[in-house]
Amino acid sequence: DSGVTQTPKHLITATGQRVTLRCSPRSGDLSVYWYQQSLDQGLQFLIQYYNGEERAKGNILERFSAQQFPDLHSELNLSSLELGDSALYFCASSASWGGVSYNEQFFGPGTRLTVL
Amino acid sequence: GDSVTQMEGPVTLSEEAFLTINCTYTATGYPSLFWYVQYPGEGLQLLLKATKADDKGSNKGFEATYRKETTSFHLEKGSVQVSDSAVYFCALSSTPELGGGADGLTFGKGTHLIIQP
């Protein structure tokens, strides 16, 4: 158990809909990362937040957005869903010191999204 | 940009066999290197890491050495068990171990390992 939690575990929805995935980082971790794992693209970094602010962006679509709240939990919002958005979405967190993050990341169990 | 290449498999071995999973990388500077393992239906677990050239990461009988001259980080285990069956991912971070915003990890496509009794 990494200490990172994600809800829900599974999500089934229809094309065109919007969903929200939730992540709670390990206790004390200020950095949160989101990844998408799909069969064709593999594991891809989407976005990173540090203490409420966006720090880095990867291959995140414009239909996707994220935020990190004052209690440090994060949400990934996926809108106008397409069949190709079906994937496993992972959240990870990392420790920090002096305002900068360690690059060692700890992953949650993931949310499996199925778009029908 | 950064990239990681690893054999995709599936790799099928008998119990107690020697394991090598190759991983090579392309990155600027001096990346940190990681191996993660994903058991069926679970998330990714950090298996081992190395943050500078010639470092050897080790955990649970697995080892990998950071070879800058060959840009490689091959995973090895002397005697595999059925319980080692999983998907193994090689990954890199182009940021320092502690520094900057850390940024996301770049992953290889994963190697599916099957150990038969």
mmCIF file of C-alpha atoms in Angstrom:
data_model
loop_
_atom_site.group_PDB
_atom_site.id
_atom_site.type_symbol
_atom_site.label_atom_id
_atom_site.label_comp_id
_atom_site.label_asym_id
_atom_site.label_seq_id
_atom_site.Cartn_x
_atom_site.Cartn_y
_atom_site.Cartn_z
ATOM 1 C CA ASP A 1 0.000 0.000 0.000
ATOM 2 C CA SER A 2 1.628 3.216 -1.224
ATOM 3 C CA GLY A 3 -0.573 5.531 0.846
ATOM 4 C CA VAL A 4 -2.027 7.170 -2.265
ATOM 5 C CA THR A 5 -5.771 6.642 -2.604
ATOM 6 C CA GLN A 6 -7.979 7.020 -5.645
ATOM 7 C CA THR A 7 -11.731 6.934 -6.112
ATOM 8 C CA PRO A 8 -13.696 5.516 -7.721
ATOM 9 C CA LYS A 9 -12.023 2.248 -8.614
ATOM 10 C CA HIS A 10 -14.172 1.779 -11.702
ATOM 11 C CA LEU A 11 -16.212 4.215 -13.743
ATOM 12 C CA ILE A 12 -18.468 3.423 -16.687
ATOM 13 C CA THR A 13 -19.993 6.249 -18.668
ATOM 14 C CA ALA A 14 -21.163 7.212 -22.140
ATOM 15 C CA THR A 15 -19.560 9.258 -24.882
ATOM 16 C CA GLY A 16 -20.013 12.994 -24.484
ATOM 17 C CA GLN A 17 -20.262 12.814 -20.704
ATOM 18 C CA ARG A 18 -18.053 14.376 -18.048
ATOM 19 C CA VAL A 19 -16.451 12.585 -15.091
ATOM 20 C CA THR A 20 -14.297 13.511 -12.118
ATOM 21 C CA LEU A 21 -11.556 11.315 -10.703
ATOM 22 C CA ARG A 22 -10.295 11.925 -7.214
ATOM 23 C CA CYS A 23 -6.886 11.381 -5.622
ATOM 24 C CA SER A 24 -5.502 11.805 -2.122
ATOM 25 C CA PRO A 25 -1.704 11.880 -1.905
ATOM 26 C CA ARG A 26 0.435 10.271 0.774
ATOM 27 C CA SER A 27 0.366 12.136 4.048
ATOM 28 C CA GLY A 28 2.686 15.131 3.796
ATOM 29 C CA ASP A 29 3.268 14.951 0.040
ATOM 30 C CA LEU A 30 2.678 18.260 -1.723
ATOM 31 C CA SER A 31 3.164 17.071 -5.315
ATOM 32 C CA VAL A 32 0.485 15.193 -7.208
ATOM 33 C CA TYR A 33 0.835 13.743 -10.706
ATOM 34 C CA TRP A 34 -1.740 12.274 -13.092
ATOM 35 C CA TYR A 35 -1.013 9.551 -15.661
ATOM 36 C CA GLN A 36 -3.053 7.737 -18.274
ATOM 37 C CA GLN A 37 -2.371 4.078 -19.081
ATOM 38 C CA SER A 38 -3.849 2.754 -22.309
ATOM 39 C CA LEU A 39 -3.036 -0.250 -24.461
ATOM 40 C CA ASP A 40 -1.906 1.780 -27.461
ATOM 41 C CA GLN A 41 -0.162 4.723 -25.755
ATOM 42 C CA GLY A 42 1.236 3.001 -22.684
ATOM 43 C CA LEU A 43 1.779 5.090 -19.553
ATOM 44 C CA GLN A 44 1.707 8.814 -20.256
ATOM 45 C CA PHE A 45 2.223 11.737 -17.913
ATOM 46 C CA LEU A 46 -0.679 14.185 -17.996
ATOM 47 C CA ILE A 47 -0.137 16.928 -15.438
ATOM 48 C CA GLN A 48 1.510 17.789 -12.113
ATOM 49 C CA TYR A 49 0.430 20.010 -9.243
ATOM 50 C CA TYR A 50 2.505 21.240 -6.349
ATOM 51 C CA ASN A 51 0.788 22.679 -3.281
ATOM 52 C CA GLY A 52 -2.209 23.831 -5.278
ATOM 53 C CA GLU A 53 -0.389 25.188 -8.318
ATOM 54 C CA GLU A 54 0.156 23.611 -11.702
ATOM 55 C CA ARG A 55 3.848 22.788 -12.139
ATOM 56 C CA ALA A 56 4.179 20.740 -15.307
ATOM 57 C CA LYS A 57 2.069 19.619 -18.221
ATOM 58 C CA GLY A 58 2.494 16.514 -20.293
ATOM 59 C CA ASN A 59 0.254 15.055 -22.981
ATOM 60 C CA ILE A 60 -2.987 16.317 -21.513
ATOM 61 C CA LEU A 61 -5.875 16.993 -23.859
ATOM 62 C CA GLU A 62 -7.708 20.325 -23.714
ATOM 63 C CA ARG A 63 -10.868 18.407 -22.735
ATOM 64 C CA PHE A 64 -9.083 17.328 -19.554
ATOM 65 C CA SER A 65 -8.317 19.536 -16.591
ATOM 66 C CA ALA A 66 -7.117 19.082 -13.047
ATOM 67 C CA GLN A 67 -6.862 20.962 -9.799
ATOM 68 C CA GLN A 68 -5.375 20.507 -6.357
ATOM 69 C CA PHE A 69 -7.291 21.709 -3.329
ATOM 70 C CA PRO A 70 -6.038 23.272 -0.070
ATOM 71 C CA ASP A 71 -6.233 19.894 1.664
ATOM 72 C CA LEU A 72 -3.898 18.644 -1.124
ATOM 73 C CA HIS A 73 -6.301 16.191 -2.690
ATOM 74 C CA SER A 74 -6.558 16.461 -6.452
ATOM 75 C CA GLU A 75 -9.263 15.940 -9.038
ATOM 76 C CA LEU A 76 -8.924 15.135 -12.711
ATOM 77 C CA ASN A 77 -11.877 16.259 -14.815
ATOM 78 C CA LEU A 78 -12.500 14.591 -18.151
ATOM 79 C CA SER A 79 -15.164 16.098 -20.392
ATOM 80 C CA SER A 80 -16.749 15.408 -23.797
ATOM 81 C CA LEU A 81 -15.598 11.839 -23.363
ATOM 82 C CA GLU A 82 -14.710 9.728 -26.366
ATOM 83 C CA LEU A 83 -14.291 5.975 -26.734
ATOM 84 C CA GLY A 84 -10.542 6.484 -26.912
ATOM 85 C CA ASP A 85 -10.491 7.969 -23.411
ATOM 86 C CA SER A 86 -11.138 4.520 -21.960
ATOM 87 C CA ALA A 87 -8.032 3.813 -19.905
ATOM 88 C CA LEU A 88 -6.586 3.368 -16.459
ATOM 89 C CA TYR A 89 -5.873 6.702 -14.787
ATOM 90 C CA PHE A 90 -3.224 6.776 -12.095
ATOM 91 C CA CYS A 91 -2.421 9.392 -9.542
ATOM 92 C CA ALA A 92 1.012 9.582 -7.931
ATOM 93 C CA SER A 93 2.560 11.748 -5.257
ATOM 94 C CA SER A 94 6.059 12.650 -4.163
ATOM 95 C CA ALA A 95 7.676 14.208 -1.141
ATOM 96 C CA SER A 96 9.334 17.586 -1.202
ATOM 97 C CA TRP A 97 11.803 19.627 0.765
ATOM 98 C CA GLY A 98 12.493 23.316 0.713
ATOM 99 C CA GLY A 99 9.894 23.988 -1.955
ATOM 100 C CA VAL A 100 11.146 21.426 -4.451
ATOM 101 C CA SER A 101 9.968 17.889 -5.093
ATOM 102 C CA TYR A 102 11.753 14.564 -5.036
ATOM 103 C CA ASN A 103 11.488 12.769 -8.356
ATOM 104 C CA GLU A 104 10.577 9.429 -6.720
ATOM 105 C CA GLN A 105 6.844 8.963 -7.175
ATOM 106 C CA PHE A 106 4.388 6.689 -5.372
ATOM 107 C CA PHE A 107 1.345 5.522 -7.275
ATOM 108 C CA GLY A 108 -2.245 4.910 -6.307
ATOM 109 C CA PRO A 109 -4.268 1.854 -7.401
ATOM 110 C CA GLY A 110 -5.827 3.681 -10.350
ATOM 111 C CA THR A 111 -9.315 4.389 -11.676
ATOM 112 C CA ARG A 112 -10.452 2.303 -14.622
ATOM 113 C CA LEU A 113 -12.586 4.430 -16.948
ATOM 114 C CA THR A 114 -14.754 2.749 -19.554
ATOM 115 C CA VAL A 115 -16.487 4.953 -22.106
ATOM 116 C CA LEU A 116 -19.320 3.221 -23.977
ATOM 117 C CA GLY B 1 12.665 14.348 -26.048
ATOM 118 C CA ASP B 2 13.241 11.730 -23.398
ATOM 119 C CA SER B 3 12.421 8.122 -24.198
ATOM 120 C CA VAL B 4 12.708 4.649 -22.709
ATOM 121 C CA THR B 5 12.919 1.428 -24.706
ATOM 122 C CA GLN B 6 12.377 -1.992 -23.176
ATOM 123 C CA MET B 7 11.600 -5.455 -24.446
ATOM 124 C CA GLU B 8 7.836 -5.915 -24.415
ATOM 125 C CA GLY B 9 7.506 -9.661 -24.135
ATOM 126 C CA PRO B 10 5.761 -11.596 -22.922
ATOM 127 C CA VAL B 11 8.840 -13.132 -21.393
ATOM 128 C CA THR B 12 8.169 -16.658 -20.157
ATOM 129 C CA LEU B 13 10.603 -18.361 -17.791
ATOM 130 C CA SER B 14 10.615 -21.360 -15.527
ATOM 131 C CA GLU B 15 10.834 -20.943 -11.769
ATOM 132 C CA GLU B 16 14.422 -20.459 -10.518
ATOM 133 C CA ALA B 17 15.625 -19.237 -13.917
ATOM 134 C CA PHE B 18 17.820 -16.141 -14.318
ATOM 135 C CA LEU B 19 16.002 -13.017 -15.425
ATOM 136 C CA THR B 20 17.194 -10.092 -17.505
ATOM 137 C CA ILE B 21 14.875 -7.399 -18.811
ATOM 138 C CA ASN B 22 16.677 -4.891 -20.993
ATOM 139 C CA CYS B 23 16.071 -1.166 -20.734
ATOM 140 C CA THR B 24 17.798 1.620 -22.623
ATOM 141 C CA TYR B 25 17.068 5.308 -22.484
ATOM 142 C CA THR B 26 17.539 8.605 -24.267
ATOM 143 C CA ALA B 27 17.683 11.734 -22.150
ATOM 144 C CA THR B 28 19.545 14.978 -21.789
ATOM 145 C CA GLY B 29 21.666 15.499 -18.734
ATOM 146 C CA TYR B 30 21.765 12.982 -15.932
ATOM 147 C CA PRO B 31 18.375 11.373 -15.414
ATOM 148 C CA SER B 32 17.265 9.271 -12.475
ATOM 149 C CA LEU B 33 16.206 5.756 -13.442
ATOM 150 C CA PHE B 34 13.490 3.561 -11.957
ATOM 151 C CA TRP B 35 11.945 0.139 -12.246
ATOM 152 C CA TYR B 36 8.265 -0.178 -11.332
ATOM 153 C CA VAL B 37 6.249 -3.391 -11.111
ATOM 154 C CA GLN B 38 2.519 -3.785 -11.743
ATOM 155 C CA TYR B 39 0.838 -6.924 -10.441
ATOM 156 C CA PRO B 40 -2.484 -7.933 -12.022
ATOM 157 C CA GLY B 41 -5.276 -5.548 -11.064
ATOM 158 C CA GLU B 42 -2.996 -3.315 -9.026
ATOM 159 C CA GLY B 43 -1.177 -0.005 -9.325
ATOM 160 C CA LEU B 44 2.516 0.543 -9.903
ATOM 161 C CA GLN B 45 4.964 -0.208 -7.123
ATOM 162 C CA LEU B 46 8.457 1.226 -7.071
ATOM 163 C CA LEU B 47 10.846 -1.716 -7.245
ATOM 164 C CA LEU B 48 14.219 0.045 -7.290
ATOM 165 C CA LYS B 49 15.955 3.204 -8.428
ATOM 166 C CA ALA B 50 19.339 4.727 -9.231
ATOM 167 C CA THR B 51 20.090 8.409 -9.364
ATOM 168 C CA LYS B 52 23.610 8.604 -10.814
ATOM 169 C CA ALA B 53 25.978 6.724 -13.063
ATOM 170 C CA ASP B 54 27.282 3.390 -11.715
ATOM 171 C CA ASP B 55 24.683 3.359 -8.932
ATOM 172 C CA LYS B 56 23.147 -0.052 -8.344
ATOM 173 C CA GLY B 57 19.555 -0.213 -7.187
ATOM 174 C CA SER B 58 18.391 -3.399 -5.492
ATOM 175 C CA ASN B 59 15.260 -4.730 -3.813
ATOM 176 C CA LYS B 60 13.638 -8.147 -3.251
ATOM 177 C CA GLY B 61 16.461 -9.919 -5.117
ATOM 178 C CA PHE B 62 16.185 -7.643 -8.152
ATOM 179 C CA GLU B 63 19.116 -5.469 -9.225
ATOM 180 C CA ALA B 64 19.810 -2.865 -11.898
ATOM 181 C CA THR B 65 22.940 -0.803 -12.553
ATOM 182 C CA TYR B 66 22.876 2.686 -14.069
ATOM 183 C CA ARG B 67 25.259 2.505 -17.044
ATOM 184 C CA LYS B 68 25.758 5.926 -18.564
ATOM 185 C CA GLU B 69 28.185 4.746 -21.245
ATOM 186 C CA THR B 70 25.578 2.373 -22.693
ATOM 187 C CA THR B 71 22.535 4.416 -21.543
ATOM 188 C CA SER B 72 21.096 1.281 -19.992
ATOM 189 C CA PHE B 73 19.421 0.134 -16.786
ATOM 190 C CA HIS B 74 18.805 -3.596 -17.218
ATOM 191 C CA LEU B 75 16.801 -5.428 -14.556
ATOM 192 C CA GLU B 76 18.181 -8.753 -13.277
ATOM 193 C CA LYS B 77 17.233 -11.421 -10.781
ATOM 194 C CA GLY B 78 19.171 -14.575 -10.093
ATOM 195 C CA SER B 79 16.273 -16.931 -9.391
ATOM 196 C CA VAL B 80 12.691 -15.950 -10.251
ATOM 197 C CA GLN B 81 9.573 -17.197 -8.498
ATOM 198 C CA VAL B 82 5.998 -17.633 -9.691
ATOM 199 C CA SER B 83 5.090 -14.637 -7.531
ATOM 200 C CA ASP B 84 7.347 -12.428 -9.700
ATOM 201 C CA SER B 85 4.860 -12.730 -12.570
ATOM 202 C CA ALA B 86 3.850 -9.153 -13.366
ATOM 203 C CA VAL B 87 4.452 -6.295 -15.782
ATOM 204 C CA TYR B 88 7.727 -4.436 -15.261
ATOM 205 C CA PHE B 89 8.197 -0.815 -16.330
ATOM 206 C CA CYS B 90 11.462 1.025 -16.772
ATOM 207 C CA ALA B 91 11.146 4.783 -16.260
ATOM 208 C CA LEU B 92 13.244 7.907 -16.095
ATOM 209 C CA SER B 93 13.043 11.366 -14.613
ATOM 210 C CA SER B 94 15.060 14.069 -16.281
ATOM 211 C CA THR B 95 14.979 16.221 -13.144
ATOM 212 C CA PRO B 96 17.439 15.859 -10.266
ATOM 213 C CA GLU B 97 16.575 13.573 -7.382
ATOM 214 C CA LEU B 98 15.594 16.673 -5.420
ATOM 215 C CA GLY B 99 15.064 19.750 -7.479
ATOM 216 C CA GLY B 100 12.792 21.843 -9.568
ATOM 217 C CA GLY B 101 9.216 20.726 -9.910
ATOM 218 C CA ALA B 102 10.211 17.089 -10.324
ATOM 219 C CA ASP B 103 8.052 16.722 -13.467
ATOM 220 C CA GLY B 104 6.488 13.566 -14.794
ATOM 221 C CA LEU B 105 8.175 10.241 -15.405
ATOM 222 C CA THR B 106 8.811 8.866 -18.879
ATOM 223 C CA PHE B 107 7.937 5.163 -19.052
ATOM 224 C CA GLY B 108 8.815 2.305 -21.342
ATOM 225 C CA LYS B 109 5.946 0.214 -22.703
ATOM 226 C CA GLY B 110 6.336 -2.456 -20.046
ATOM 227 C CA THR B 111 7.514 -6.063 -20.116
ATOM 228 C CA HIS B 112 5.035 -8.792 -19.223
ATOM 229 C CA LEU B 113 6.863 -11.492 -17.262
ATOM 230 C CA ILE B 114 5.326 -14.939 -16.832
ATOM 231 C CA ILE B 115 6.976 -17.440 -14.501
ATOM 232 C CA GLN B 116 5.886 -21.056 -14.846
ATOM 233 C CA PRO B 117 6.208 -23.547 -11.961
#
